[in-house]
Amino acid sequence: MLSWFQGIKFRSQQKKWKNSEFYADLNHRAAKLNEYPVLYKAVFMKNFEAINTAGIALEEAFKVALDAENGMRINSEINGITVGLSSGTSGNRGVFLASEKERAQWVGAVLDRVIGLKLKKRKVAFFLRANSELYESVNSSLLQFDFYNIHDELEVQVERLNALNPDILVAQPSVLLRIAEGVNMGKCKIKPSKIISVAEVLEPIDERFLERVFDLDIDQVYQCTEGFLAFTCNKGNLHLNEYSLIIEKRYIDLEKKRFHPIITDLERVSQPIIRYELNDILIEGECTCGSVFTCLEQIEGRADDTLCFENQEGRKVYIYPDIFRRRIIKNCEWVHEYQLVQTGERELEYAIKAENGSSLISEQFKKEIAQLLEERGLVDIELEEVKYLDPKPGDKLRRIRNTNYEKA
Ligand SMILES: [Zn+2]
């Protein structure tokens, strides 16, 4: 069911999407939302050129985005349209488009919904995946922006941060964690009064760590290349951004709590996002803040982070990353960092970084994982320890992954 507001915005979008060849008929006859097909990434990408209204070909978009990612060009723009790579691994990558206006709208939305207004002029350190001149125009009389490229060296960033001493810090969790470690080591001396975690999922364990280091509640904006999905309210809970998106829910469990969102973007025109099903798993929650937008207890990450094994009866058993996460937080407090990767139908690799790294800790970790698997009826999964590797700067933080899913 659309709210009256969403209904009006959807009708207005249909007119703006008229250059989209893929949706020409549906847009022309002002079809209802449920007459549009639900698209998954593969189909969406296959029809990339017919869907976007900017006349950009898929091959060109990929090339520009990859070259920018590898530092071979300074920006990832084609005729003023920015091309973004969506997370996903090699076989499952996507490209997304946003015009300058749409990108500025995003920054504006973050400001409106999360930063709030204060009369004192404040300095904002804003970390982005790539440099873009357009953001310089966002400076206002009350906010002074300083933009950082997340691919730059940490030392350079820390030096700039110390010189700026920002009031507000906006960055991905992986970047926030590295800055927090810098603070712990006494290298980074900033004392922001507001921190906004953007883009990736902020795991509860990291949230607590950041809160401890900075002595602040961390605000969250959950954004993926496909859209600005959710943000935190004044009670600290996440709510879906049903102001700029229509979000339909495809439940994946019997209790109807976990779902994949199917999003329709009510602002983007360069690349119509209509009934696009995301791989993220969202969990519904409750909030007393009075917002009409759906509250989320948590965002679990992508379906390719869900581990899947066959039990002895040949039935598939799915284990959500959250299940492992909670177990590890609860029973393995001496593990500083870990990675858990399903590499084959029956193979699971793990790596740990412990405060006092010893084989005993590794054994205990292994035992805990094996026990969890056993409780799910999985008895002969191979568990192998590999060397822990720190994520590279700019990499997303994904502790639990299923590369077997990615291969499939
Ligand atoms: Zn709330």
XYZ file of C-alpha atoms and ligand atoms in Angstrom:
409
model
C 0.000 0.000 0.000
C 1.389 3.386 -0.979
C 0.881 6.417 1.219
C -0.818 9.353 -0.550
C 2.556 11.070 -0.639
C 4.281 8.091 -2.261
C 1.414 7.809 -4.746
C 1.855 11.401 -5.901
C 5.613 11.081 -6.142
C 5.365 7.820 -8.059
C 3.045 9.377 -10.668
C 5.410 12.287 -11.081
C 8.383 9.907 -11.481
C 6.581 7.985 -14.223
C 6.566 11.182 -16.306
C 10.268 11.805 -15.671
C 11.158 8.229 -16.579
C 9.692 8.589 -20.064
C 13.103 8.159 -21.762
C 13.518 4.701 -20.299
C 13.011 2.309 -23.182
C 12.654 -0.711 -20.916
C 9.653 0.762 -19.087
C 8.245 2.769 -22.018
C 4.888 1.024 -22.184
C 4.281 0.899 -18.420
C 5.252 4.529 -17.914
C 3.247 5.683 -20.895
C 0.016 4.175 -19.649
C 0.739 5.201 -16.029
C 0.613 1.574 -14.852
C 0.198 0.706 -11.182
C 3.336 -0.143 -9.242
C 2.488 -3.845 -8.978
C 2.275 -4.143 -12.757
C 6.031 -3.475 -13.006
C 8.247 -6.560 -12.890
C 10.401 -7.222 -9.825
C 14.014 -7.149 -11.008
C 17.080 -8.822 -9.548
C 20.565 -7.552 -10.113
C 21.359 -9.904 -13.015
C 18.259 -8.910 -15.019
C 18.692 -5.282 -14.070
C 22.260 -5.308 -15.363
C 21.339 -7.196 -18.511
C 18.896 -4.432 -19.370
C 21.079 -1.601 -18.065
C 21.140 0.372 -21.293
C 17.418 0.086 -21.959
C 16.589 1.054 -18.369
C 18.744 4.153 -17.837
C 17.560 7.475 -19.198
C 21.050 8.872 -19.806
C 21.890 6.725 -22.833
C 24.897 5.099 -21.156
C 26.068 1.645 -22.266
C 26.935 -1.009 -19.696
C 30.449 -1.676 -20.963
C 31.395 1.979 -20.873
C 29.944 2.397 -17.370
C 31.919 -0.582 -16.057
C 35.133 0.636 -17.614
C 34.819 4.145 -16.210
C 33.898 2.879 -12.729
C 36.700 0.307 -12.601
C 39.318 2.747 -13.919
C 38.317 5.247 -11.235
C 38.398 2.552 -8.565
C 41.924 1.564 -9.654
C 43.099 5.155 -9.618
C 43.456 5.321 -13.413
C 41.174 8.334 -13.664
C 40.284 11.030 -11.183
C 36.540 10.663 -11.302
C 33.960 8.198 -12.498
C 31.796 10.518 -14.532
C 30.253 10.233 -17.976
C 28.643 13.478 -19.165
C 28.043 14.674 -15.630
C 26.591 11.356 -14.495
C 28.540 9.579 -11.775
C 28.962 5.851 -12.138
C 29.181 3.816 -8.921
C 30.137 0.175 -8.530
C 27.871 -1.800 -6.271
C 29.425 -4.073 -3.678
C 28.972 -7.651 -4.867
C 31.966 -9.651 -5.926
C 33.494 -10.035 -9.350
C 30.789 -12.201 -10.891
C 28.019 -10.285 -9.212
C 29.012 -6.678 -9.675
C 26.661 -3.937 -10.684
C 26.958 -0.348 -11.818
C 24.688 2.439 -10.734
C 24.207 5.943 -12.022
C 23.472 9.221 -10.311
C 23.414 12.692 -11.770
C 25.112 15.579 -9.989
C 21.774 16.788 -8.748
C 20.907 13.355 -7.387
C 24.222 13.090 -5.522
C 23.787 16.539 -4.023
C 20.273 15.553 -2.986
C 21.772 12.625 -1.127
C 24.139 14.800 0.863
C 21.223 17.168 1.480
C 19.105 14.312 2.766
C 21.834 13.236 5.185
C 22.086 16.781 6.467
C 18.345 17.167 6.878
C 17.615 13.890 8.525
C 20.663 13.252 10.588
C 22.851 16.270 11.192
C 20.066 18.634 12.216
C 20.432 22.362 12.626
C 22.483 24.325 15.048
C 23.280 28.003 14.843
C 26.977 27.641 15.422
C 29.033 26.986 12.299
C 30.279 23.394 12.284
C 33.067 21.603 10.447
C 32.242 18.298 8.742
C 34.793 15.665 7.733
C 33.029 13.629 5.030
C 34.605 10.420 3.679
C 33.684 9.366 0.150
C 34.551 6.501 -2.150
C 35.822 8.892 -4.781
C 36.540 12.600 -5.132
C 33.837 14.687 -6.626
C 33.916 18.413 -7.195
C 30.202 18.655 -6.883
C 30.308 18.238 -3.134
C 32.265 21.444 -2.714
C 29.046 23.217 -3.618
C 27.348 21.769 -0.568
C 29.122 24.195 1.784
C 26.602 26.358 3.529
C 26.774 29.172 6.017
C 26.361 26.694 8.867
C 28.397 23.738 7.672
C 31.913 23.686 6.347
C 32.706 20.470 4.478
C 36.065 18.846 4.116
C 36.029 15.811 1.817
C 38.286 12.776 2.172
C 38.872 9.967 -0.289
C 38.664 6.660 1.587
C 41.379 5.167 -0.617
C 44.001 7.601 0.683
C 46.558 6.523 3.259
C 45.374 6.597 6.842
C 48.355 8.687 8.006
C 47.498 11.419 5.512
C 43.882 11.390 6.617
C 44.756 11.512 10.311
C 47.049 14.480 9.709
C 44.259 16.346 7.918
C 41.734 15.390 10.584
C 43.988 16.671 13.361
C 44.425 19.967 11.518
C 40.685 20.346 10.928
C 39.378 19.011 14.242
C 35.893 18.373 12.836
C 32.653 18.703 14.824
C 31.002 16.059 12.686
C 32.581 12.950 11.222
C 30.819 11.075 8.396
C 32.400 7.815 7.199
C 32.022 4.091 6.520
C 32.359 1.762 9.553
C 35.679 0.367 8.296
C 37.089 3.903 8.154
C 35.596 4.876 11.529
C 37.216 1.827 13.117
C 40.634 2.724 11.770
C 40.268 6.309 12.989
C 39.157 5.030 16.397
C 42.257 2.859 16.592
C 44.277 5.986 15.799
C 42.527 7.758 18.677
C 43.287 4.846 21.000
C 46.937 4.987 20.051
C 47.021 8.740 20.652
C 47.809 9.541 17.004
C 44.431 10.978 16.127
C 43.344 13.793 18.402
C 39.891 14.740 17.140
C 36.869 15.120 19.423
C 33.774 15.199 17.237
C 30.378 15.877 18.791
C 28.573 13.779 16.182
C 29.566 10.692 14.208
C 27.544 9.318 11.335
C 28.262 5.869 10.029
C 27.341 5.564 6.356
C 27.058 3.005 3.572
C 27.961 -0.327 5.152
C 26.246 -2.206 7.926
C 27.468 -1.089 11.337
C 27.692 -4.236 13.409
C 26.659 -3.947 17.073
C 30.124 -4.944 18.257
C 31.722 -2.117 16.258
C 29.053 0.326 17.333
C 29.882 -0.341 20.985
C 33.609 0.006 20.321
C 33.141 3.360 18.577
C 30.811 4.592 21.306
C 33.425 3.737 23.906
C 36.298 5.391 22.071
C 34.449 8.601 21.161
C 32.072 8.656 24.130
C 29.120 9.333 21.790
C 26.065 7.619 20.331
C 26.773 6.748 16.715
C 24.192 7.799 14.113
C 23.671 5.626 11.093
C 22.731 6.201 7.500
C 22.449 2.988 5.578
C 23.098 3.646 1.957
C 24.024 1.416 -0.920
C 24.664 2.361 -4.531
C 21.073 1.408 -5.172
C 19.634 3.973 -2.759
C 19.528 5.697 0.618
C 17.818 2.945 2.556
C 17.615 3.816 6.255
C 18.751 6.237 8.959
C 18.670 6.418 12.747
C 16.043 8.382 14.680
C 16.512 10.315 17.914
C 16.005 7.080 19.878
C 18.947 5.545 18.058
C 16.876 3.055 16.057
C 17.052 2.545 12.311
C 14.053 3.455 10.179
C 13.525 2.786 6.496
C 13.735 5.880 4.313
C 10.151 5.617 3.094
C 10.260 9.300 2.294
C 12.303 8.806 -0.858
C 11.705 5.108 -1.463
C 8.762 2.772 -1.700
C 9.842 -0.398 0.064
C 7.977 -3.649 -0.473
C 8.968 -6.583 1.706
C 9.643 -10.118 0.585
C 9.702 -12.158 3.766
C 12.188 -14.983 3.959
C 11.185 -16.556 7.264
C 7.949 -17.925 8.660
C 7.697 -15.417 11.523
C 7.701 -12.607 8.932
C 10.508 -10.702 10.556
C 13.355 -11.046 8.083
C 12.854 -9.719 4.584
C 14.539 -8.616 1.388
C 13.511 -5.079 0.471
C 12.139 -4.401 -2.992
C 12.829 -0.755 -3.620
C 11.365 1.901 -5.891
C 13.266 5.165 -5.853
C 11.055 8.255 -5.822
C 13.845 10.704 -6.573
C 16.278 9.140 -8.982
C 15.700 9.718 -12.679
C 19.020 8.998 -14.436
C 18.571 5.317 -13.682
C 15.029 4.356 -12.749
C 15.067 1.955 -9.808
C 11.649 0.348 -9.905
C 10.813 -2.731 -7.842
C 14.464 -3.677 -7.541
C 15.039 -6.486 -5.076
C 18.078 -6.075 -2.859
C 20.125 -8.886 -1.470
C 20.273 -7.303 1.988
C 18.418 -9.002 4.800
C 16.501 -6.605 7.023
C 14.917 -7.451 10.358
C 11.826 -5.556 11.504
C 11.837 -3.973 14.921
C 9.869 -1.576 17.095
C 10.422 2.011 18.121
C 8.604 4.527 20.280
C 9.877 7.669 18.542
C 6.594 8.144 16.709
C 8.029 7.866 13.189
C 5.635 6.350 10.651
C 8.560 4.748 8.842
C 9.209 1.032 9.415
C 11.672 0.430 12.227
C 14.522 -2.033 11.724
C 16.011 -4.068 14.501
C 19.015 -4.758 12.339
C 20.422 -4.997 8.862
C 22.061 -8.355 8.452
C 23.951 -7.777 5.301
C 23.767 -9.520 2.045
C 22.323 -12.898 1.214
C 25.781 -13.882 0.021
C 26.843 -13.489 3.647
C 24.452 -16.253 4.662
C 26.116 -19.627 5.027
C 24.362 -22.626 3.542
C 25.105 -26.328 4.091
C 23.326 -29.568 3.368
C 22.515 -31.752 6.378
C 22.657 -35.532 6.410
C 19.096 -35.846 5.116
C 20.101 -33.712 2.142
C 18.122 -30.674 3.293
C 19.608 -27.186 3.004
C 20.359 -25.439 6.294
C 20.826 -21.662 6.219
C 22.708 -19.890 8.969
C 22.477 -16.114 9.062
C 25.645 -14.140 9.841
C 23.918 -12.643 12.851
C 23.692 -16.085 14.485
C 27.473 -16.542 14.306
C 28.083 -12.959 15.287
C 26.065 -13.172 18.490
C 27.642 -16.453 19.431
C 31.152 -15.113 18.922
C 30.472 -11.885 20.822
C 28.975 -13.872 23.670
C 31.493 -16.694 24.013
C 34.738 -15.583 22.431
C 35.404 -12.171 23.977
C 39.185 -12.656 23.666
C 38.918 -12.631 19.894
C 39.791 -9.153 18.701
C 38.923 -9.643 15.029
C 37.806 -12.626 13.012
C 36.797 -13.783 9.571
C 34.602 -16.710 8.703
C 34.293 -17.737 5.077
C 32.372 -20.600 3.517
C 34.600 -21.702 0.651
C 32.868 -24.863 -0.512
C 29.769 -26.987 0.035
C 31.253 -28.437 3.208
C 34.231 -26.188 3.844
C 34.499 -23.308 6.226
C 37.639 -21.223 6.764
C 38.293 -19.046 9.774
C 40.940 -16.556 10.765
C 41.323 -14.799 14.070
C 43.258 -11.904 15.482
C 43.357 -12.299 19.234
C 44.846 -10.040 21.861
C 47.095 -12.855 23.017
C 47.155 -14.947 19.879
C 47.652 -18.580 20.896
C 46.691 -21.972 19.585
C 44.430 -22.410 22.610
C 42.305 -19.449 21.539
C 42.128 -20.802 18.020
C 40.972 -24.188 19.358
C 38.281 -22.580 21.480
C 37.020 -20.518 18.560
C 36.907 -23.607 16.374
C 35.051 -25.539 19.043
C 32.434 -22.805 19.353
C 31.772 -22.724 15.609
C 31.680 -26.528 15.382
C 29.205 -26.644 18.249
C 26.928 -24.099 16.586
C 26.994 -26.141 13.383
C 26.252 -29.308 15.294
C 23.226 -27.726 16.953
C 21.913 -27.168 13.429
C 22.444 -30.811 12.516
C 25.670 -30.218 10.611
C 28.326 -32.616 11.801
C 30.949 -33.092 9.117
C 31.819 -29.583 8.027
C 35.547 -29.058 7.513
C 36.859 -26.206 9.607
C 40.239 -24.894 8.613
C 42.239 -22.067 10.119
C 43.911 -19.601 7.760
C 46.108 -16.581 8.377
C 44.280 -13.397 9.396
C 44.674 -10.586 6.858
C 43.725 -7.011 7.677
C 41.264 -5.520 5.178
C 42.822 -3.097 2.677
C 41.962 0.631 2.879
C 38.685 1.225 1.073
C 37.570 -2.380 1.411
C 34.193 -3.139 2.896
C 34.141 -4.801 6.233
C 32.704 -8.286 5.805
C 33.643 -10.695 8.549
C 31.294 -13.449 7.486
C 31.050 -14.395 3.859
C 29.979 -17.166 1.591
C 32.280 -17.331 -1.418
C 30.681 -20.636 -2.370
C 27.455 -18.681 -3.000
C 29.392 -16.166 -5.072
C 30.769 -18.974 -7.232
C 27.321 -20.460 -7.776
Zn 12.522 5.643 16.024
